[in-house]
Short mmCIF file of C-alpha atoms in Angstrom, two decimals:
data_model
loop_
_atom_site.label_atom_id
_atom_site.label_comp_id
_atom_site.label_asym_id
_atom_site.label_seq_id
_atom_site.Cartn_x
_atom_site.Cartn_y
_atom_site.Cartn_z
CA UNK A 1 92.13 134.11 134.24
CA UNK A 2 89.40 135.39 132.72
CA UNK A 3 88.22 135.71 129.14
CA UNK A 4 85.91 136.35 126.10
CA UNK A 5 86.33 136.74 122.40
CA UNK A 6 84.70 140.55 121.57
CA UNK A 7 84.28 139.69 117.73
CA UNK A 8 87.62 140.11 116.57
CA UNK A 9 90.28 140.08 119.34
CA UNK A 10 90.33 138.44 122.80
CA UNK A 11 90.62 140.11 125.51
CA UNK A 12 92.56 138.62 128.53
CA UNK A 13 91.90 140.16 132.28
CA UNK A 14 93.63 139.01 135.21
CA UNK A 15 91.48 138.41 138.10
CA UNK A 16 94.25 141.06 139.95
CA UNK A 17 93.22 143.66 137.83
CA UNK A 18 89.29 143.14 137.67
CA UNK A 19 89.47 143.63 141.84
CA UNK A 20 91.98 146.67 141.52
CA UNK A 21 88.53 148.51 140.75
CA UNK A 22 85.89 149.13 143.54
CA UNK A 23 82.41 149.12 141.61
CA UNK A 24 81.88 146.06 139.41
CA UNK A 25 81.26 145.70 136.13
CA UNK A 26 77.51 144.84 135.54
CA UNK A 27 75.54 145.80 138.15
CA UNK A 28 71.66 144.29 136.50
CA UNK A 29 70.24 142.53 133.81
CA UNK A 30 67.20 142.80 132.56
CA UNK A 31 65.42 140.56 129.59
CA UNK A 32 62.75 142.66 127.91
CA UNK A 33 60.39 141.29 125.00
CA UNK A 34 59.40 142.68 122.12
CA UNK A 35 56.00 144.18 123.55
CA UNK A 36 58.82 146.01 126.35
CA UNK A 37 57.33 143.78 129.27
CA UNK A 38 60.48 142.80 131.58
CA UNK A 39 59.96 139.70 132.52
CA UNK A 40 63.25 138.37 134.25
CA UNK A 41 65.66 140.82 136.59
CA UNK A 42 68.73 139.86 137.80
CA UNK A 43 71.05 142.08 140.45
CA UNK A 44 74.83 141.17 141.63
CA UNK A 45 75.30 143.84 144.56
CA UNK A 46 72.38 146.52 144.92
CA UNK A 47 69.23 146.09 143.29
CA UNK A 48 68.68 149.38 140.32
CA UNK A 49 64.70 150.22 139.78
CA UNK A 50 63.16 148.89 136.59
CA UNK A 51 62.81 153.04 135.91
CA UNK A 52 66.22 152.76 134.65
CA UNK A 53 64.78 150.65 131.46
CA UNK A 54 63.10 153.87 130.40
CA UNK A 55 66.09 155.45 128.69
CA UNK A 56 66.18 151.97 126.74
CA UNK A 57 61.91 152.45 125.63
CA UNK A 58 62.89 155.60 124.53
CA UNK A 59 66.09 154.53 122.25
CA UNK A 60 63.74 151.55 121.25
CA UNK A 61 60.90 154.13 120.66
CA UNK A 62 63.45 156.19 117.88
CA UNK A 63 64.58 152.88 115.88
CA UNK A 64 63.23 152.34 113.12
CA UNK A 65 63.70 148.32 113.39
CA UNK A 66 64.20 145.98 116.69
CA UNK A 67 67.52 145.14 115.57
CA UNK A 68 68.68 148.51 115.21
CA UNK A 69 68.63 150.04 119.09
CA UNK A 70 71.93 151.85 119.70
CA UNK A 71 74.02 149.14 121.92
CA UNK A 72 75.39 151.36 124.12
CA UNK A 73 72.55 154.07 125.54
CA UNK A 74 74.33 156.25 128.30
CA UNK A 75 72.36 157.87 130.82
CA UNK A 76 72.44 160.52 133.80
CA UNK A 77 73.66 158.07 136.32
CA UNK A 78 74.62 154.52 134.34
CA UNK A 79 75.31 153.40 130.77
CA UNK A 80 73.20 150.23 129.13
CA UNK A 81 74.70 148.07 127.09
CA UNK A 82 72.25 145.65 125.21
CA UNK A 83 71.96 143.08 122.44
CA UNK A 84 69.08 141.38 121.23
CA UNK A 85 68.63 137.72 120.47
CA UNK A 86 65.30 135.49 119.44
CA UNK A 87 63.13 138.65 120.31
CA UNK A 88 64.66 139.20 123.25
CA UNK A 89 66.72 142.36 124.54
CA UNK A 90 69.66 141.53 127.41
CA UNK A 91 70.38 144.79 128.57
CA UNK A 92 72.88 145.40 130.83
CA UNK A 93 72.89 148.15 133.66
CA UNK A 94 77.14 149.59 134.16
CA UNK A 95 77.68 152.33 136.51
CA UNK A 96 81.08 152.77 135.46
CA UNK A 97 82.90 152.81 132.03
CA UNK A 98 83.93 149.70 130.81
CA UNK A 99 84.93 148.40 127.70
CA UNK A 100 81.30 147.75 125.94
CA UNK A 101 82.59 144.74 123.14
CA UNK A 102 83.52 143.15 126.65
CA UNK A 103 79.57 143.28 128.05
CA UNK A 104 78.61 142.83 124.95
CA UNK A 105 80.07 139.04 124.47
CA UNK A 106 78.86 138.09 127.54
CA UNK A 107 75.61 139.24 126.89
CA UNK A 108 75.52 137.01 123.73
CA UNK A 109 77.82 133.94 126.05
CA UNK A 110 74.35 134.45 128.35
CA UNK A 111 72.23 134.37 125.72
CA UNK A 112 74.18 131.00 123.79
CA UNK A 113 74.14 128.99 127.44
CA UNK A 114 70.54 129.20 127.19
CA UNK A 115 70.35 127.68 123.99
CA UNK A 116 72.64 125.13 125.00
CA UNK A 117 71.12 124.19 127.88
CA UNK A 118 67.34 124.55 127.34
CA UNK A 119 67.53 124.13 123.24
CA UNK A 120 65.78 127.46 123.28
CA UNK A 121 66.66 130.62 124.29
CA UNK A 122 62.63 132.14 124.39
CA UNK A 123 60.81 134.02 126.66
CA UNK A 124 58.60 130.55 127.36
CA UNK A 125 61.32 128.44 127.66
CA UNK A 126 63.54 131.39 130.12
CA UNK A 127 60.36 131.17 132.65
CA UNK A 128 60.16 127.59 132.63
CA UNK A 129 63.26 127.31 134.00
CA UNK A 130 63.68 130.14 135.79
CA UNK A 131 65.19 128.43 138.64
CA UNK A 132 68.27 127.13 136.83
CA UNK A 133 68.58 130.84 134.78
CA UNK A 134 69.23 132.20 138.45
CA UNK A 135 71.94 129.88 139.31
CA UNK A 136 73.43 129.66 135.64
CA UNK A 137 73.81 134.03 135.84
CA UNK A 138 74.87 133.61 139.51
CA UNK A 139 77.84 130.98 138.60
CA UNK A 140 79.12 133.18 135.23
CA UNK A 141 79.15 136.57 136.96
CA UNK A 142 80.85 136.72 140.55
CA UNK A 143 80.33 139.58 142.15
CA UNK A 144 79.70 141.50 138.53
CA UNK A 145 82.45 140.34 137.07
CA UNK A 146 82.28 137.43 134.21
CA UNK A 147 83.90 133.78 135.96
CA UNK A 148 82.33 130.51 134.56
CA UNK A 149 81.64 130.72 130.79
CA UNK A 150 82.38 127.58 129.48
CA UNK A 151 79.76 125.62 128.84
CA UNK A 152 81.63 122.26 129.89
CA UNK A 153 82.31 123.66 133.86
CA UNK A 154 79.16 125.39 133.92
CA UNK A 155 77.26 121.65 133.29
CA UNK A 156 79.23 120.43 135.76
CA UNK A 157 78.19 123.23 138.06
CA UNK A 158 74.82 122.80 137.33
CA UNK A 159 73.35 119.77 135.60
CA UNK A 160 71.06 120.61 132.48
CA UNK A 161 67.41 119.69 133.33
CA UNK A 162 65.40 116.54 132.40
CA UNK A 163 61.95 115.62 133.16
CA UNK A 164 63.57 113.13 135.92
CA UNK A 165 65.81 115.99 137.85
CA UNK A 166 63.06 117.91 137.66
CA UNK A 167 60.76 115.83 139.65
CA UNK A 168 63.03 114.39 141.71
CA UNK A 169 64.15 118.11 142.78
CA UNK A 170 60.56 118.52 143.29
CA UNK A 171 59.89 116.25 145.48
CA UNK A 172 62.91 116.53 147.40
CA UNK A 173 63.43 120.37 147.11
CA UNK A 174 67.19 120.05 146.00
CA UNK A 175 68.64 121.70 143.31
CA UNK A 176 70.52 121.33 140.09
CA UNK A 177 73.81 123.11 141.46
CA UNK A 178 76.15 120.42 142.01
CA UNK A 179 78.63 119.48 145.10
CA UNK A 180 81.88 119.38 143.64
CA UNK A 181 84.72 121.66 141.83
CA UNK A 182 84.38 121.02 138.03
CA UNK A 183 87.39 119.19 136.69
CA UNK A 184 88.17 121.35 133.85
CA UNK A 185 88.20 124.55 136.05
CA UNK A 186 91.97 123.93 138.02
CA UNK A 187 93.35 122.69 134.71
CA UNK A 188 95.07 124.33 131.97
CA UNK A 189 92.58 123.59 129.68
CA UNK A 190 89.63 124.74 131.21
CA UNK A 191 87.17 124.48 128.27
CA UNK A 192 87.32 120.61 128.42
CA UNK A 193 86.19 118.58 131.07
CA UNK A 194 88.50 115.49 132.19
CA UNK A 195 88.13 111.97 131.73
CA UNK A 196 85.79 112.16 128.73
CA UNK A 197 84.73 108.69 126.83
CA UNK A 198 82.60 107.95 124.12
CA UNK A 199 81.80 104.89 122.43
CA UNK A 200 81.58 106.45 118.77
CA UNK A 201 84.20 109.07 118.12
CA UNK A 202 83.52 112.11 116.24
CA UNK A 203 84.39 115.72 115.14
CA UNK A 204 82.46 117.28 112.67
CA UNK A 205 82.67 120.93 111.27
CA UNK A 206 79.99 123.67 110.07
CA UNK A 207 81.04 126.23 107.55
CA UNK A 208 78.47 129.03 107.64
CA UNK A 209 78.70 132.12 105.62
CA UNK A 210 75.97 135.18 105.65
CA UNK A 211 76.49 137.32 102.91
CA UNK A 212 75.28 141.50 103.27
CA UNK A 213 74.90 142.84 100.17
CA UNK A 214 73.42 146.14 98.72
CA UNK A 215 72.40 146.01 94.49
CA UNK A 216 71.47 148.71 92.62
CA UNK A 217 68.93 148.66 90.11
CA UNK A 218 71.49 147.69 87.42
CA UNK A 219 72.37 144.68 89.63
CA UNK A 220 75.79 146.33 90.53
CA UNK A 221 76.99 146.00 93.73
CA UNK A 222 76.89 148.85 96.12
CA UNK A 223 78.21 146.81 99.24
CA UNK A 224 79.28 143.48 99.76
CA UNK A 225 80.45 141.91 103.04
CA UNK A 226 80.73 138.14 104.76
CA UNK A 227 80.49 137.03 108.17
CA UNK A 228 81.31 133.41 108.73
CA UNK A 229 81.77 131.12 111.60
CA UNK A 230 82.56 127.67 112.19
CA UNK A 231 80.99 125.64 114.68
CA UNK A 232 82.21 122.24 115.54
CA UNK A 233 80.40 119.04 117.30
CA UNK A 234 83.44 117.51 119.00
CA UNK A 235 82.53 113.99 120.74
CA UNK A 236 86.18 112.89 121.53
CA UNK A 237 87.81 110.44 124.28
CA UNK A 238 90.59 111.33 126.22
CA UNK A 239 92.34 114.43 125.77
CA UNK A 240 92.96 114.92 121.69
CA UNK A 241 95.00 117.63 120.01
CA UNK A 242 93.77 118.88 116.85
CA UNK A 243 94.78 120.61 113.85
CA UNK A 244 92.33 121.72 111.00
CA UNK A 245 94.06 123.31 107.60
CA UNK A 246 92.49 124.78 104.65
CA UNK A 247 92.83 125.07 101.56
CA UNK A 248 93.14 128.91 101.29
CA UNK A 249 93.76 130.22 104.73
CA UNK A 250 94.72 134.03 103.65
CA UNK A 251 90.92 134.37 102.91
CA UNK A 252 90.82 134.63 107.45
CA UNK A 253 91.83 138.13 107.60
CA UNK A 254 89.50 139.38 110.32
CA UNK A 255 89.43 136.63 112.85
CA UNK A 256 88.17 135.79 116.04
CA UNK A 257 88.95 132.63 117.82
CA UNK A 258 87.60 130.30 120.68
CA UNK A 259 90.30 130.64 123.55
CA UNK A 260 91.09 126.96 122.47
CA UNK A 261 92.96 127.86 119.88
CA UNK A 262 97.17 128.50 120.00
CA UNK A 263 97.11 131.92 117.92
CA UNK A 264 101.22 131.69 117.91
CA UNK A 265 100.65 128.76 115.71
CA UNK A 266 98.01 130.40 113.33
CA UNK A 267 100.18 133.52 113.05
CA UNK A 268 103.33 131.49 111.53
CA UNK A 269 101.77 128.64 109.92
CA UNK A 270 97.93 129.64 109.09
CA UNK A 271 96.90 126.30 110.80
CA UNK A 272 94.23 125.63 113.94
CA UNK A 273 95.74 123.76 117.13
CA UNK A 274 93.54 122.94 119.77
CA UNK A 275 92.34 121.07 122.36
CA UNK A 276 88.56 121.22 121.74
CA UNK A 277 86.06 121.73 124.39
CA UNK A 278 83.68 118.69 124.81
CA UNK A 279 80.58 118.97 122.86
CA UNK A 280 79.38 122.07 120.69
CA UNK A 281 81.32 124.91 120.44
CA UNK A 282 82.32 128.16 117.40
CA UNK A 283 85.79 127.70 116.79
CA UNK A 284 86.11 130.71 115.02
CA UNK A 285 84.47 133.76 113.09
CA UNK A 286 86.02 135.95 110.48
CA UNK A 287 84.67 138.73 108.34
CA UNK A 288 85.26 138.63 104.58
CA UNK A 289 85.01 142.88 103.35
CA UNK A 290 87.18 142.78 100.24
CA UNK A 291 85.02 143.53 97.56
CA UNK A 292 86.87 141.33 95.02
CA UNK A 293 86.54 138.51 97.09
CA UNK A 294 82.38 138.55 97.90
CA UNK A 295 80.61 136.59 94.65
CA UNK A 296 77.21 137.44 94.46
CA UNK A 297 74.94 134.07 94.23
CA UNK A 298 71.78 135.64 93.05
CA UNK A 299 70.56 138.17 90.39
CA UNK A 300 67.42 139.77 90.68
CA UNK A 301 65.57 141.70 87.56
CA UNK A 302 62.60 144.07 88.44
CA UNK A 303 61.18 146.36 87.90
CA UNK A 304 58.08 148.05 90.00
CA UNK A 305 56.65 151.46 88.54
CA UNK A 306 53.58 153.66 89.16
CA UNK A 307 51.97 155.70 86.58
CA UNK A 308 51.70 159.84 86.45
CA UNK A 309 47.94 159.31 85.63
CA UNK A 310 45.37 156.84 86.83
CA UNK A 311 45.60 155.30 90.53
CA UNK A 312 47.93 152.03 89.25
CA UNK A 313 51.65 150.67 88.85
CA UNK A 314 53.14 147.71 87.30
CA UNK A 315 55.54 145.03 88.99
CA UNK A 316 58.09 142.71 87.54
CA UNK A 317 60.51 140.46 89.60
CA UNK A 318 62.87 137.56 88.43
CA UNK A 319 65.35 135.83 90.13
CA UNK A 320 67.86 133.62 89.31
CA UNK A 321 70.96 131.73 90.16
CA UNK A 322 74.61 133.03 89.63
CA UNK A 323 78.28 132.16 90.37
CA UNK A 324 76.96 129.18 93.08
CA UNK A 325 78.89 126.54 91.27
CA UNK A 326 76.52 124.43 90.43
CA UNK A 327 74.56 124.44 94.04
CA UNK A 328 70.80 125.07 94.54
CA UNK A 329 69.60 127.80 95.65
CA UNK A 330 66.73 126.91 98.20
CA UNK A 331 64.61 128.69 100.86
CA UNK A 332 64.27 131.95 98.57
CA UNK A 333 62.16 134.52 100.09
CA UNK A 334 61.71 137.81 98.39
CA UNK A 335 60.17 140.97 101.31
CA UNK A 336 58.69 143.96 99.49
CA UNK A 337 58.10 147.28 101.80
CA UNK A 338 55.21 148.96 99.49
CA UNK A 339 54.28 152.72 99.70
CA UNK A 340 51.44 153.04 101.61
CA UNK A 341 49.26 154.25 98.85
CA UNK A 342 49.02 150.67 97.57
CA UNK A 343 46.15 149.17 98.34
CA UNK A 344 46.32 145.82 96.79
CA UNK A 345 48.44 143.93 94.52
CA UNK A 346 46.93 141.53 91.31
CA UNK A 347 49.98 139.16 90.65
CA UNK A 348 51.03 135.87 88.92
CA UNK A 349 53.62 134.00 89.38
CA UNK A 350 54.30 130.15 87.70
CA UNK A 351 56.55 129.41 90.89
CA UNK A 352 55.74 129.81 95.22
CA UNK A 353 53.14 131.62 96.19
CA UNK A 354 53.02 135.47 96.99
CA UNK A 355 50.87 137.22 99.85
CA UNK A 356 50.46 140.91 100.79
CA UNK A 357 49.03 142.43 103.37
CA UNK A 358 47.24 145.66 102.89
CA UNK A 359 48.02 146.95 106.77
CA UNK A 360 51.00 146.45 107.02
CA UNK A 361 51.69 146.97 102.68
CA UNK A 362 54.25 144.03 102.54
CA UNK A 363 54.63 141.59 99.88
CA UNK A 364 55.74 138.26 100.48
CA UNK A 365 56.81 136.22 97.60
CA UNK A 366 57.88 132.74 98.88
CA UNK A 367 59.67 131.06 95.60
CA UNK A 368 61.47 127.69 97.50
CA UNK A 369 64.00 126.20 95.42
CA UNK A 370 65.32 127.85 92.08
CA UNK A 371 64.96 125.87 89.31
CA UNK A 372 67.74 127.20 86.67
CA UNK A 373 65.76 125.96 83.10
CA UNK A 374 62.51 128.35 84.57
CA UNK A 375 63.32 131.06 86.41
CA UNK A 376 60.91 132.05 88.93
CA UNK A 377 59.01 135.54 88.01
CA UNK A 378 56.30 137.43 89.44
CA UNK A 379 54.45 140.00 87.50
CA UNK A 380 50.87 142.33 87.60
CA UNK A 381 49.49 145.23 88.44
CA UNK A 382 49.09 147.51 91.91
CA UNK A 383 46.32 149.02 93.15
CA UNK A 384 46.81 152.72 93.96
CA UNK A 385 44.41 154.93 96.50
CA UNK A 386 42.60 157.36 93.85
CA UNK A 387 43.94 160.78 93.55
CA UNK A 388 46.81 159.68 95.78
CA UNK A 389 50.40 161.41 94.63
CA UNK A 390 52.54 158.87 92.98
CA UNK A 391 55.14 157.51 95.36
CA UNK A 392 58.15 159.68 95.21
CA UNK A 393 60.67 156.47 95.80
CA UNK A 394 60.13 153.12 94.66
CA UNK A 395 60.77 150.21 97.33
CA UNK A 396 63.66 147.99 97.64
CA UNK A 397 63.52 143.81 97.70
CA UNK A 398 64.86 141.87 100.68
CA UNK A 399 65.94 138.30 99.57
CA UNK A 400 66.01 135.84 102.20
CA UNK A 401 68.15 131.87 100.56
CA UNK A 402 70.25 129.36 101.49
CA UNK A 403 72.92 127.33 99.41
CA UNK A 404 73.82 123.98 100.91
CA UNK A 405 76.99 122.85 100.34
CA UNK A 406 79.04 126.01 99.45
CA UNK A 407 80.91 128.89 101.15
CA UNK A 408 80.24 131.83 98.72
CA UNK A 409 84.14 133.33 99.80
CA UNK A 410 85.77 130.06 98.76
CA UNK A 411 87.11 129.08 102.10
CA UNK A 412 87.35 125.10 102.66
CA UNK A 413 88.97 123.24 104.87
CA UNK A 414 91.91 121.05 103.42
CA UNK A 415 92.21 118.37 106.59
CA UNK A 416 92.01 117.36 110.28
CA UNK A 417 94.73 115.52 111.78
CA UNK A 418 94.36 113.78 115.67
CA UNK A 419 97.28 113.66 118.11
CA UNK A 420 97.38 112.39 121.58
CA UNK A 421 95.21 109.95 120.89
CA UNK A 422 95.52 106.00 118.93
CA UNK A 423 91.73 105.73 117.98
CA UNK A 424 90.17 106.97 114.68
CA UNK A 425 87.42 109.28 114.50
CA UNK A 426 84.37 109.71 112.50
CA UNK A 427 84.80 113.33 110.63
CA UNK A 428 83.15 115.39 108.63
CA UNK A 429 82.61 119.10 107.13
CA UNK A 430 79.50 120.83 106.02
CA UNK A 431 79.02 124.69 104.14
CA UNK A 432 76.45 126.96 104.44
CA UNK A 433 75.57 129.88 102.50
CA UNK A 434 72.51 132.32 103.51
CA UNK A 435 71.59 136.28 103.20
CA UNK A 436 71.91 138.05 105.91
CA UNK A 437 71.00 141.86 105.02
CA UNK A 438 70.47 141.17 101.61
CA UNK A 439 68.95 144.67 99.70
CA UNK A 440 67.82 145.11 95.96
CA UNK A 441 67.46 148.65 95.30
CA UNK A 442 64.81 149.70 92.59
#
């Protein structure tokens, strides 16, 4: 059986009715950088020019921001489906229509098997190893199709490199692919590999929320939204069963869950069951949209104007904590887009240190940690081009923080219970709370 999690709903295909189709479902990758070099191809039946990527420069070409290239960019002959992860675009060549959430999670179950296996998922780090990148994308698509996505069978498939494979294949001029069928992939829990010991048991649990929020210049809130996953560390003997409960389980509205998990059991009881894959995994994400249920941590006060006369303007930023119950907020950044009329900035601020670029007209304010008896503030005066019209809009503030220790929507996890297994395991749970798009309008 085959599988992925698009986002918010799994989608189940039976190998029967993947092969009822002639043409296959991704024909080429390609992994483009940021400066639009391709510098790794990959074909599963006939190999598709690199003249295809031009259709994707020229939807690159019309964004306004890396992140923003449509996903799905049909052209005369195929459609290309892309994401892009640590400046690097996966884009996907499809001859015929298929559904595109389905492409799309493989593209980011390619992108998360690098990171598992090499730590890094960068261009440097792809080329070093391009040998093993071959055989990994051979082994998870079969014949186009996605087969082996599991991290567990995939590193029994092919062994993860160290500095002592690596010579040793060297010399030798074997490879990493292994000899034998991996345990996990004839049983019916194919995420977890058999006979797994471990001299110190442990599960632990990562609560991350990003929070996207849009403020008007009152501090009201235009938009508000959370994405949250958790990702677990499970280093367990045996074959456990788990169950995690929370606290407040009708927060998980939107949901999307690792195939692990028995949704008939979260439907009538609100309650995780699973048999964990070995190792790191996301158990789940979920999407928090209700607008009464996203607390805003931070307030910001500005105010930036430019005068009608005289080539100058005046800035004014504070920020400060609010509704983070008592938590720190840390790792504050605060992005400024200027007009490009500014020319310089003269500021002050008793708190981080600010830069700005005149080529680029950005201003960087790095504050650190908030300190709630001084509230950071920066504050001076902007340097205008003479005679230049004053800026029709004024820009907005990107905040950048983290708060350890708290998950803004209130979600926390109530207990973990073992079954299957007599020993006791070390356990623990952590929360996370960072910006993700994170606007203050002026």
């Amino acid at each position: 059986m085959y599988h992925t999690a698009c986002r918010s709903v799994l989608i189940l295909v039976q190998p029967s009715e993947v092969l009822k189709g002639r043409s296959i479902m991704i024909h080429s990758l390609f992994l483009i950088n940021t400066s639009g070099d391709i510098f790794l191809e990959k074909h599963w039946k006939s190999v598709i020019s690199r003249s295809v990527c031009d259709y994707f420069f020229e939807a690159q070409e019309k964004s306004t921001d890396l992140e923003n290239v449509p996903p799905v960019i049909p052209t005369p002959h195929h459609y290309l489906i892309n994401i892009y992860r640590e400046k690097i675009f996966f884009v996907s060549v499809i001859q015929t229509e298929v559904p595109p959430l389905f492409v799309i999670e493989f593209l980011h179950r390619v992108a998360e098997m690098f990171q598992d296996y090499f730590g890094d998922c960068s261009e440097t780090t792809i080329k070093d190893n391009v040998v093993i990148v071959y055989e990994l994308l051979e082994e998870m698509l079969d014949n186009g199709f996605p087969l082996a996505t599991e991290s567990n069978i995939l590193k029994e498939l092919i062994k993860p490199p160290t500095i002592l494979r690596s010579m040793v294949n060297t010399i030798t001029g074997s490879s990493n692919v292994g000899d034998t069928l991996p345990t996990g992939q004839l049983s019916t829990v194919p995420w977890r590999r058999a006979g797994v010991k471990y001299t110190n048991n442990e599960a632990y649990f990562d609560v991350v929320e990003e929070i996207d929020a849009i403020l008007d210049k009152s501090g009201t809130t235009v938009f508000a939204e959370i994405q949250g996953v958790i990702d677990a560390c499970v280093k367990l003997s045996g074959m456990p069963d788990l169950t995690l409960s929370f606290m407040n389980p009708r927060l998980l509205d939107d949901v999307s869950f690792h195939p692990c998990v028995r949704y008939k059991r979260w439907e009538a009881e609100r309650v995780l069951s699973f048999v964990p894959p070995d190792g790191n995994f996301q158990l789940l994400s979920y999407h928090v949209s209700a607008q009464n249920l996203v607390s805003i941590p931070v307030y910001v006060k500005q105010n930036i104007s430019f005068f009608e006369s005289g080539s100058s303007g005046r800035l004014d930023i504070t920020v400060g904590p609010k509704q983070t119950m008592g938590k720190t907020v840390e790792a504050v950044i605060v992005t400024v887009h200027m007009p490009k009329v500014v020319l310089s900035a003269n500021l002050a601020t008793a708190q981080g240190t600010y830069t700005y670029d005149p080529v680029t007209k950005v201003l960087v304010w790095d504050i650190g940690k908030i300190n709630p008896q001084k509230l950071p503030n920066l504050k001076g005066s902007l340097s205008l081009q003479t005679g230049a019209p004053k800026p029709e809009e004024n820009p907005s503030l990107v905040l950048e923080f983290k708060i350890q220790q708290l998950a803004i929507s209130g979600l926390k996890v109530n207990r973990l219970d073992m079954f299957g297994e007599k020993y006791k395991p070390f356990k623990g749970v952590k929360y996370l709370t960072k910006a993700g798009k994170f606007q203050v309008r002026t």
